Amino acid sequence: MSRIAYVNGQYVPHALAQVHIEDRGYQFADGVYEVCLVVDGKYWDLDGHLARLKRSLDELQIAMPMSENALRVVMDNVRKRNHLPSAMIYIQVTRGVAPRNHIFPVGLKPSLVMTVKPFDLDQSDAKAAKGIRVITQPDIRWGRTDIKSTGLLANAMAKHAASEVGAGEALLIRDGHITECSSSNAWIIDKDGVLITHPKSHEILSGITRETAKACAQELQLNVVERPFTLDEVKAASEMFLTSASSVVMPVIGVDSFKIGDGTPGPITKRLRESYKARARAL
Ligand code: PMP
């Protein structure tokens, strides 16, 4: 069955989907994106993802390409046209098409593209049951990583370096502390069972999964502290995990050449993942 993409008002076969060569997303990475998870027809954290899309666009003075409700309809249409009850939906909005010029052109019509790919929660659970290994990499990204910009070359370089040594993610270090990962937020759990993650700032993308994980942790009566932490603290942590829409809550069992805890997914992390799934299902 052929894949269908949404491109600027039309549902088109994926292989034929195109944007103009002077789209500012192509020339300047002048655009933003979102990735949303749908499981069995149910959207997880959709309100949060759409609110962050609006925020990213506002920060760059790009207009929403259509109303939030219309976006929801298109998301559902593209998912259904691909016959995928469970899927990752990719939404990209760029400033639009204009002759190349650094200055933002006025009155441009934003470009909107959506694609979907299958998501299998059982497969994700199987991966989480084993946990993943990560490597450290310098955080060489720009100073506004809170904007979910399509300018992801530094993220891609870090993730590629991880994949070259068989690791699942890259843990990014800036000025002596961990910021986040190349496509997820990073958390540690210290010996007292306190969950620690970098605070919201211009240095990280404020994950929607991170927010829901925080709420789940509170429900489980776990302490969450938002502060920068160091690689030494990672080495001393009893557990570590990552959060993102595509990985949900993913245990980390090793960083570079050292083990986290006993080198298997930690019990608090497992509880948090289960609690996250239960919460998403109940919405
Ligand atoms: N940080 C980065 C750099 C990311 O790319 C992502 C995933 N898009 C996240 C964190 C996690 O965000 P979310 O939980 O909203 O998927």
mmCIF file of C-alpha atoms and ligand atoms in Angstrom:
data_model
loop_
_atom_site.group_PDB
_atom_site.id
_atom_site.type_symbol
_atom_site.label_atom_id
_atom_site.label_comp_id
_atom_site.label_asym_id
_atom_site.label_seq_id
_atom_site.Cartn_x
_atom_site.Cartn_y
_atom_site.Cartn_z
ATOM 1 C CA MET A 1 0.000 0.000 0.000
ATOM 2 C CA SER A 2 1.501 3.375 -0.975
ATOM 3 C CA ARG A 3 2.337 5.922 1.701
ATOM 4 C CA ILE A 4 0.489 9.222 1.624
ATOM 5 C CA ALA A 5 1.923 12.571 2.692
ATOM 6 C CA TYR A 6 0.175 15.891 3.215
ATOM 7 C CA VAL A 7 1.828 18.807 1.400
ATOM 8 C CA ASN A 8 0.343 22.290 1.415
ATOM 9 C CA GLY A 9 -3.313 21.353 1.107
ATOM 10 C CA GLN A 10 -2.968 18.093 -0.786
ATOM 11 C CA TYR A 11 -2.703 14.422 0.094
ATOM 12 C CA VAL A 12 -0.113 13.001 -2.285
ATOM 13 C CA PRO A 13 1.760 9.720 -2.761
ATOM 14 C CA HIS A 14 4.849 9.904 -0.543
ATOM 15 C CA ALA A 15 7.203 9.261 -3.456
ATOM 16 C CA LEU A 16 5.821 12.286 -5.328
ATOM 17 C CA ALA A 17 5.641 14.699 -2.372
ATOM 18 C CA GLN A 18 7.660 17.846 -3.111
ATOM 19 C CA VAL A 19 8.373 21.356 -1.885
ATOM 20 C CA HIS A 20 9.864 24.267 -3.809
ATOM 21 C CA ILE A 21 13.673 24.729 -3.935
ATOM 22 C CA GLU A 22 13.269 28.199 -2.468
ATOM 23 C CA ASP A 23 11.312 27.012 0.521
ATOM 24 C CA ARG A 24 13.056 28.702 3.449
ATOM 25 C CA GLY A 25 13.026 25.428 5.332
ATOM 26 C CA TYR A 26 15.340 24.012 2.663
ATOM 27 C CA GLN A 27 17.622 27.053 2.415
ATOM 28 C CA PHE A 28 17.776 28.341 6.022
ATOM 29 C CA ALA A 29 16.223 25.594 8.194
ATOM 30 C CA ASP A 30 13.698 28.399 8.737
ATOM 31 C CA GLY A 31 10.979 26.208 10.160
ATOM 32 C CA VAL A 32 9.856 24.078 13.051
ATOM 33 C CA TYR A 33 8.403 20.634 13.544
ATOM 34 C CA GLU A 34 6.573 18.364 15.944
ATOM 35 C CA VAL A 35 6.457 14.611 16.352
ATOM 36 C CA CYS A 36 3.302 13.197 17.942
ATOM 37 C CA LEU A 37 2.508 9.674 18.979
ATOM 38 C CA VAL A 38 -0.826 7.941 18.330
ATOM 39 C CA VAL A 39 -1.456 4.518 19.857
ATOM 40 C CA ASP A 40 -4.565 2.583 18.789
ATOM 41 C CA GLY A 41 -6.156 5.753 17.484
ATOM 42 C CA LYS A 42 -5.475 7.679 20.692
ATOM 43 C CA TYR A 43 -3.172 10.714 20.610
ATOM 44 C CA TRP A 44 -0.709 10.922 23.491
ATOM 45 C CA ASP A 45 -0.088 14.443 24.821
ATOM 46 C CA LEU A 46 -1.495 16.063 21.667
ATOM 47 C CA ASP A 47 -2.519 19.322 23.369
ATOM 48 C CA GLY A 48 1.053 19.744 24.609
ATOM 49 C CA HIS A 49 2.577 19.099 21.199
ATOM 50 C CA LEU A 50 0.257 21.571 19.464
ATOM 51 C CA ALA A 51 0.907 24.206 22.140
ATOM 52 C CA ARG A 52 4.662 23.772 21.663
ATOM 53 C CA LEU A 53 4.259 24.013 17.865
ATOM 54 C CA LYS A 54 2.500 27.357 18.345
ATOM 55 C CA ARG A 55 5.198 28.521 20.768
ATOM 56 C CA SER A 56 8.055 27.577 18.398
ATOM 57 C CA LEU A 57 6.295 29.405 15.543
ATOM 58 C CA ASP A 58 5.636 32.476 17.706
ATOM 59 C CA GLU A 59 9.317 32.643 18.704
ATOM 60 C CA LEU A 60 10.223 32.799 14.996
ATOM 61 C CA GLN A 61 7.332 35.093 13.983
ATOM 62 C CA ILE A 62 5.866 32.463 11.668
ATOM 63 C CA ALA A 63 2.058 32.251 11.500
ATOM 64 C CA MET A 64 0.213 29.017 12.314
ATOM 65 C CA PRO A 65 -0.522 27.559 8.840
ATOM 66 C CA MET A 66 -4.128 26.777 9.880
ATOM 67 C CA SER A 67 -6.186 26.656 13.061
ATOM 68 C CA GLU A 68 -5.287 24.109 15.703
ATOM 69 C CA ASN A 69 -8.552 22.272 15.061
ATOM 70 C CA ALA A 70 -7.855 22.102 11.338
ATOM 71 C CA LEU A 71 -4.382 20.728 12.098
ATOM 72 C CA ARG A 72 -5.968 17.961 14.176
ATOM 73 C CA VAL A 73 -8.243 17.068 11.253
ATOM 74 C CA VAL A 74 -5.344 16.907 8.785
ATOM 75 C CA MET A 75 -3.311 14.789 11.224
ATOM 76 C CA ASP A 76 -6.157 12.344 11.508
ATOM 77 C CA ASN A 77 -6.755 12.299 7.752
ATOM 78 C CA VAL A 78 -3.134 11.591 6.895
ATOM 79 C CA ARG A 79 -2.934 8.876 9.553
ATOM 80 C CA LYS A 80 -6.133 7.210 8.333
ATOM 81 C CA ARG A 81 -5.128 7.454 4.669
ATOM 82 C CA ASN A 82 -2.024 5.480 5.635
ATOM 83 C CA HIS A 83 -4.167 2.929 7.514
ATOM 84 C CA LEU A 84 -2.137 3.332 10.708
ATOM 85 C CA PRO A 85 -3.974 3.143 14.041
ATOM 86 C CA SER A 86 -0.604 3.475 15.795
ATOM 87 C CA ALA A 87 1.817 5.958 14.289
ATOM 88 C CA MET A 88 4.345 8.717 14.712
ATOM 89 C CA ILE A 89 3.052 11.838 12.980
ATOM 90 C CA TYR A 90 5.639 14.317 11.723
ATOM 91 C CA ILE A 91 4.419 17.898 11.261
ATOM 92 C CA GLN A 92 6.681 20.503 9.691
ATOM 93 C CA VAL A 93 5.931 24.179 9.207
ATOM 94 C CA THR A 94 8.369 26.474 7.426
ATOM 95 C CA ARG A 95 8.166 30.203 6.797
ATOM 96 C CA GLY A 96 7.312 29.519 3.162
ATOM 97 C CA VAL A 97 8.727 30.088 -0.316
ATOM 98 C CA ALA A 98 10.500 33.328 -1.269
ATOM 99 C CA PRO A 99 13.593 34.487 -3.209
ATOM 100 C CA ARG A 100 16.625 33.776 -1.010
ATOM 101 C CA ASN A 101 17.208 36.604 1.461
ATOM 102 C CA HIS A 102 18.230 36.336 5.104
ATOM 103 C CA ILE A 103 15.650 38.915 6.182
ATOM 104 C CA PHE A 104 12.228 37.443 6.966
ATOM 105 C CA PRO A 105 9.902 38.284 4.022
ATOM 106 C CA VAL A 106 6.556 39.743 5.107
ATOM 107 C CA GLY A 107 3.192 38.146 4.458
ATOM 108 C CA LEU A 108 4.525 34.784 3.373
ATOM 109 C CA LYS A 109 2.230 31.757 3.403
ATOM 110 C CA PRO A 110 3.815 29.127 5.671
ATOM 111 C CA SER A 111 4.427 25.670 4.176
ATOM 112 C CA LEU A 112 2.883 22.693 5.969
ATOM 113 C CA VAL A 113 3.972 19.105 5.491
ATOM 114 C CA MET A 114 2.864 16.012 7.381
ATOM 115 C CA THR A 115 4.067 12.440 7.128
ATOM 116 C CA VAL A 116 3.372 9.371 9.237
ATOM 117 C CA LYS A 117 5.244 6.202 9.992
ATOM 118 C CA PRO A 118 4.160 3.094 11.869
ATOM 119 C CA PHE A 119 4.685 2.829 15.610
ATOM 120 C CA ASP A 120 4.620 -0.446 17.519
ATOM 121 C CA LEU A 121 4.263 -0.100 21.290
ATOM 122 C CA ASP A 122 5.133 -3.784 21.841
ATOM 123 C CA GLN A 123 8.412 -3.286 20.002
ATOM 124 C CA SER A 124 9.108 -0.179 22.048
ATOM 125 C CA ASP A 125 8.344 -2.142 25.250
ATOM 126 C CA ALA A 126 10.731 -4.894 24.155
ATOM 127 C CA LYS A 127 13.461 -2.298 23.630
ATOM 128 C CA ALA A 128 12.705 -0.714 27.014
ATOM 129 C CA ALA A 129 12.904 -4.121 28.703
ATOM 130 C CA LYS A 130 16.553 -4.300 27.639
ATOM 131 C CA GLY A 131 17.382 -0.603 27.993
ATOM 132 C CA ILE A 132 19.781 1.297 25.765
ATOM 133 C CA ARG A 133 23.386 2.438 25.934
ATOM 134 C CA VAL A 134 24.348 6.037 25.218
ATOM 135 C CA ILE A 135 27.600 7.887 24.541
ATOM 136 C CA THR A 136 28.602 11.399 25.573
ATOM 137 C CA GLN A 137 29.100 14.086 22.955
ATOM 138 C CA PRO A 138 29.819 17.828 23.180
ATOM 139 C CA ASP A 139 26.643 19.924 22.863
ATOM 140 C CA ILE A 140 27.608 22.115 19.897
ATOM 141 C CA ARG A 141 24.029 23.215 19.080
ATOM 142 C CA TRP A 142 22.861 26.822 18.814
ATOM 143 C CA GLY A 143 21.653 28.838 21.821
ATOM 144 C CA ARG A 144 17.875 28.451 21.263
ATOM 145 C CA THR A 145 17.333 24.717 21.464
ATOM 146 C CA ASP A 146 14.009 25.454 23.202
ATOM 147 C CA ILE A 147 12.670 26.201 19.697
ATOM 148 C CA LYS A 148 11.904 22.944 17.923
ATOM 149 C CA SER A 149 13.698 24.079 14.794
ATOM 150 C CA THR A 150 14.355 21.870 11.779
ATOM 151 C CA GLY A 151 18.021 22.946 12.055
ATOM 152 C CA LEU A 152 19.122 19.586 13.454
ATOM 153 C CA LEU A 153 22.572 19.041 11.965
ATOM 154 C CA ALA A 154 24.378 19.091 15.336
ATOM 155 C CA ASN A 155 21.771 16.671 16.743
ATOM 156 C CA ALA A 156 22.165 14.416 13.711
ATOM 157 C CA MET A 157 25.981 14.431 14.056
ATOM 158 C CA ALA A 158 25.731 13.426 17.722
ATOM 159 C CA LYS A 159 23.192 10.661 17.054
ATOM 160 C CA HIS A 160 25.236 9.403 14.119
ATOM 161 C CA ALA A 161 28.347 9.200 16.337
ATOM 162 C CA ALA A 162 26.290 7.130 18.797
ATOM 163 C CA SER A 163 25.031 4.791 16.092
ATOM 164 C CA GLU A 164 28.585 4.243 14.794
ATOM 165 C CA VAL A 165 29.486 2.575 18.098
ATOM 166 C CA GLY A 166 26.172 0.745 18.459
ATOM 167 C CA ALA A 167 24.722 3.150 21.062
ATOM 168 C CA GLY A 168 21.111 4.323 20.972
ATOM 169 C CA GLU A 169 21.524 7.987 21.912
ATOM 170 C CA ALA A 170 24.059 10.756 22.496
ATOM 171 C CA LEU A 171 24.134 12.478 25.868
ATOM 172 C CA LEU A 172 25.078 16.103 25.267
ATOM 173 C CA ILE A 173 27.459 18.017 27.528
ATOM 174 C CA ARG A 174 27.778 21.796 27.620
ATOM 175 C CA ASP A 175 29.871 23.832 30.090
ATOM 176 C CA GLY A 176 30.429 20.798 32.323
ATOM 177 C CA HIS A 177 26.795 19.728 32.625
ATOM 178 C CA ILE A 178 24.405 17.450 30.778
ATOM 179 C CA THR A 179 21.804 19.354 28.796
ATOM 180 C CA GLU A 180 19.761 16.577 27.133
ATOM 181 C CA CYS A 181 20.162 14.001 24.353
ATOM 182 C CA SER A 182 20.162 14.433 20.580
ATOM 183 C CA SER A 183 16.427 13.703 20.362
ATOM 184 C CA SER A 184 15.248 13.154 23.940
ATOM 185 C CA ASN A 185 15.440 14.613 27.449
ATOM 186 C CA ALA A 186 17.847 13.045 29.941
ATOM 187 C CA TRP A 187 17.079 12.099 33.545
ATOM 188 C CA ILE A 188 19.020 10.456 36.363
ATOM 189 C CA ILE A 189 17.807 8.973 39.631
ATOM 190 C CA ASP A 190 20.209 9.446 42.516
ATOM 191 C CA LYS A 191 20.922 7.041 45.373
ATOM 192 C CA ASP A 192 18.080 8.625 47.405
ATOM 193 C CA GLY A 193 15.553 7.979 44.634
ATOM 194 C CA VAL A 194 15.371 11.642 43.559
ATOM 195 C CA LEU A 195 14.695 12.205 39.848
ATOM 196 C CA ILE A 196 16.910 14.924 38.369
ATOM 197 C CA THR A 197 16.541 16.568 34.965
ATOM 198 C CA HIS A 198 17.796 19.811 33.394
ATOM 199 C CA PRO A 199 15.396 22.732 34.013
ATOM 200 C CA LYS A 200 13.491 24.389 31.179
ATOM 201 C CA SER A 201 15.750 26.992 29.565
ATOM 202 C CA HIS A 202 17.105 28.007 26.163
ATOM 203 C CA GLU A 203 19.578 25.080 26.520
ATOM 204 C CA ILE A 204 17.069 22.241 26.105
ATOM 205 C CA LEU A 205 13.947 21.418 24.185
ATOM 206 C CA SER A 206 11.239 21.301 26.787
ATOM 207 C CA GLY A 207 9.903 17.809 26.090
ATOM 208 C CA ILE A 208 6.173 17.196 26.208
ATOM 209 C CA THR A 209 6.929 13.656 27.423
ATOM 210 C CA ARG A 210 9.179 15.207 30.088
ATOM 211 C CA GLU A 211 6.202 17.205 31.417
ATOM 212 C CA THR A 212 3.919 14.166 31.537
ATOM 213 C CA ALA A 213 6.689 12.053 33.106
ATOM 214 C CA LYS A 214 6.962 14.733 35.807
ATOM 215 C CA ALA A 215 3.231 14.454 36.512
ATOM 216 C CA CYS A 216 3.507 10.640 36.629
ATOM 217 C CA ALA A 217 6.459 10.889 39.037
ATOM 218 C CA GLN A 218 4.396 13.129 41.291
ATOM 219 C CA GLU A 219 1.534 10.631 41.209
ATOM 220 C CA LEU A 220 4.015 7.943 42.247
ATOM 221 C CA GLN A 221 5.144 10.276 45.057
ATOM 222 C CA LEU A 222 8.651 10.517 43.668
ATOM 223 C CA ASN A 223 10.720 13.637 44.157
ATOM 224 C CA VAL A 224 11.651 15.526 40.991
ATOM 225 C CA VAL A 225 14.360 18.188 41.037
ATOM 226 C CA GLU A 226 14.988 20.291 37.946
ATOM 227 C CA ARG A 227 18.624 21.337 37.900
ATOM 228 C CA PRO A 228 21.661 20.800 35.677
ATOM 229 C CA PHE A 229 23.670 17.679 36.572
ATOM 230 C CA THR A 230 27.188 16.516 35.727
ATOM 231 C CA LEU A 231 28.721 13.425 34.164
ATOM 232 C CA ASP A 232 30.076 12.479 37.606
ATOM 233 C CA GLU A 233 26.503 12.489 38.907
ATOM 234 C CA VAL A 234 25.480 10.293 35.966
ATOM 235 C CA LYS A 235 28.239 7.822 36.883
ATOM 236 C CA ALA A 236 27.043 7.760 40.499
ATOM 237 C CA ALA A 237 23.320 7.502 39.605
ATOM 238 C CA SER A 238 21.373 4.385 40.487
ATOM 239 C CA GLU A 239 19.151 4.733 37.399
ATOM 240 C CA MET A 240 18.965 6.758 34.223
ATOM 241 C CA PHE A 241 16.315 7.186 31.541
ATOM 242 C CA LEU A 242 15.340 9.303 28.561
ATOM 243 C CA THR A 243 11.972 10.714 27.579
ATOM 244 C CA SER A 244 10.581 11.555 24.148
ATOM 245 C CA ALA A 245 7.356 10.983 22.233
ATOM 246 C CA SER A 246 8.958 8.183 20.214
ATOM 247 C CA SER A 247 10.763 6.420 23.085
ATOM 248 C CA VAL A 248 8.242 7.280 25.872
ATOM 249 C CA VAL A 249 10.311 6.497 29.009
ATOM 250 C CA MET A 250 13.453 4.621 27.917
ATOM 251 C CA PRO A 251 15.864 3.112 30.461
ATOM 252 C CA VAL A 252 19.573 3.795 29.978
ATOM 253 C CA ILE A 253 21.848 0.984 31.165
ATOM 254 C CA GLY A 254 25.251 2.360 30.244
ATOM 255 C CA VAL A 255 27.028 5.594 29.358
ATOM 256 C CA ASP A 256 30.294 5.386 27.358
ATOM 257 C CA SER A 257 32.177 2.506 28.964
ATOM 258 C CA PHE A 258 30.490 2.514 32.384
ATOM 259 C CA LYS A 259 27.318 0.874 33.674
ATOM 260 C CA ILE A 260 24.399 2.672 35.267
ATOM 261 C CA GLY A 261 23.397 0.878 38.463
ATOM 262 C CA ASP A 262 23.725 -2.846 37.885
ATOM 263 C CA GLY A 263 23.570 -2.418 34.107
ATOM 264 C CA THR A 264 19.883 -3.314 33.733
ATOM 265 C CA PRO A 265 16.760 -1.078 33.574
ATOM 266 C CA GLY A 266 16.044 0.318 37.045
ATOM 267 C CA PRO A 267 12.845 -0.410 39.036
ATOM 268 C CA ILE A 268 11.739 3.232 39.379
ATOM 269 C CA THR A 269 12.213 3.799 35.648
ATOM 270 C CA LYS A 270 10.111 0.716 34.887
ATOM 271 C CA ARG A 271 7.317 1.924 37.166
ATOM 272 C CA LEU A 272 7.415 5.338 35.564
ATOM 273 C CA ARG A 273 7.115 3.878 32.060
ATOM 274 C CA GLU A 274 4.132 1.754 33.096
ATOM 275 C CA SER A 275 2.508 4.713 34.810
ATOM 276 C CA TYR A 276 3.061 6.848 31.691
ATOM 277 C CA LYS A 277 1.356 4.289 29.455
ATOM 278 C CA ALA A 278 -1.557 3.866 31.859
ATOM 279 C CA ARG A 279 -2.025 7.631 32.044
ATOM 280 C CA ALA A 280 -1.935 8.029 28.242
ATOM 281 C CA ARG A 281 -4.446 5.200 27.780
ATOM 282 C CA ALA A 282 -6.823 6.665 30.351
ATOM 283 C CA LEU A 283 -6.974 10.114 28.702
HETATM 284 N N1 PMP B 1 15.007 17.025 23.172
HETATM 285 C C1 PMP B 1 15.215 16.976 21.850
HETATM 286 C C2 PMP B 1 16.462 17.601 21.308
HETATM 287 C C3 PMP B 1 14.290 16.362 20.995
HETATM 288 O O1 PMP B 1 14.488 16.337 19.674
HETATM 289 C C4 PMP B 1 13.142 15.747 21.564
HETATM 290 C C5 PMP B 1 12.138 15.000 20.714
HETATM 291 N N2 PMP B 1 11.628 15.714 19.693
HETATM 292 C C6 PMP B 1 12.964 15.818 22.953
HETATM 293 C C7 PMP B 1 13.919 16.461 23.725
HETATM 294 C C8 PMP B 1 11.755 15.205 23.609
HETATM 295 O O2 PMP B 1 10.613 15.944 23.303
HETATM 296 P P1 PMP B 1 9.160 15.259 23.329
HETATM 297 O O3 PMP B 1 9.051 14.584 24.645
HETATM 298 O O4 PMP B 1 8.236 16.387 23.197
HETATM 299 O O5 PMP B 1 9.129 14.290 22.192
#
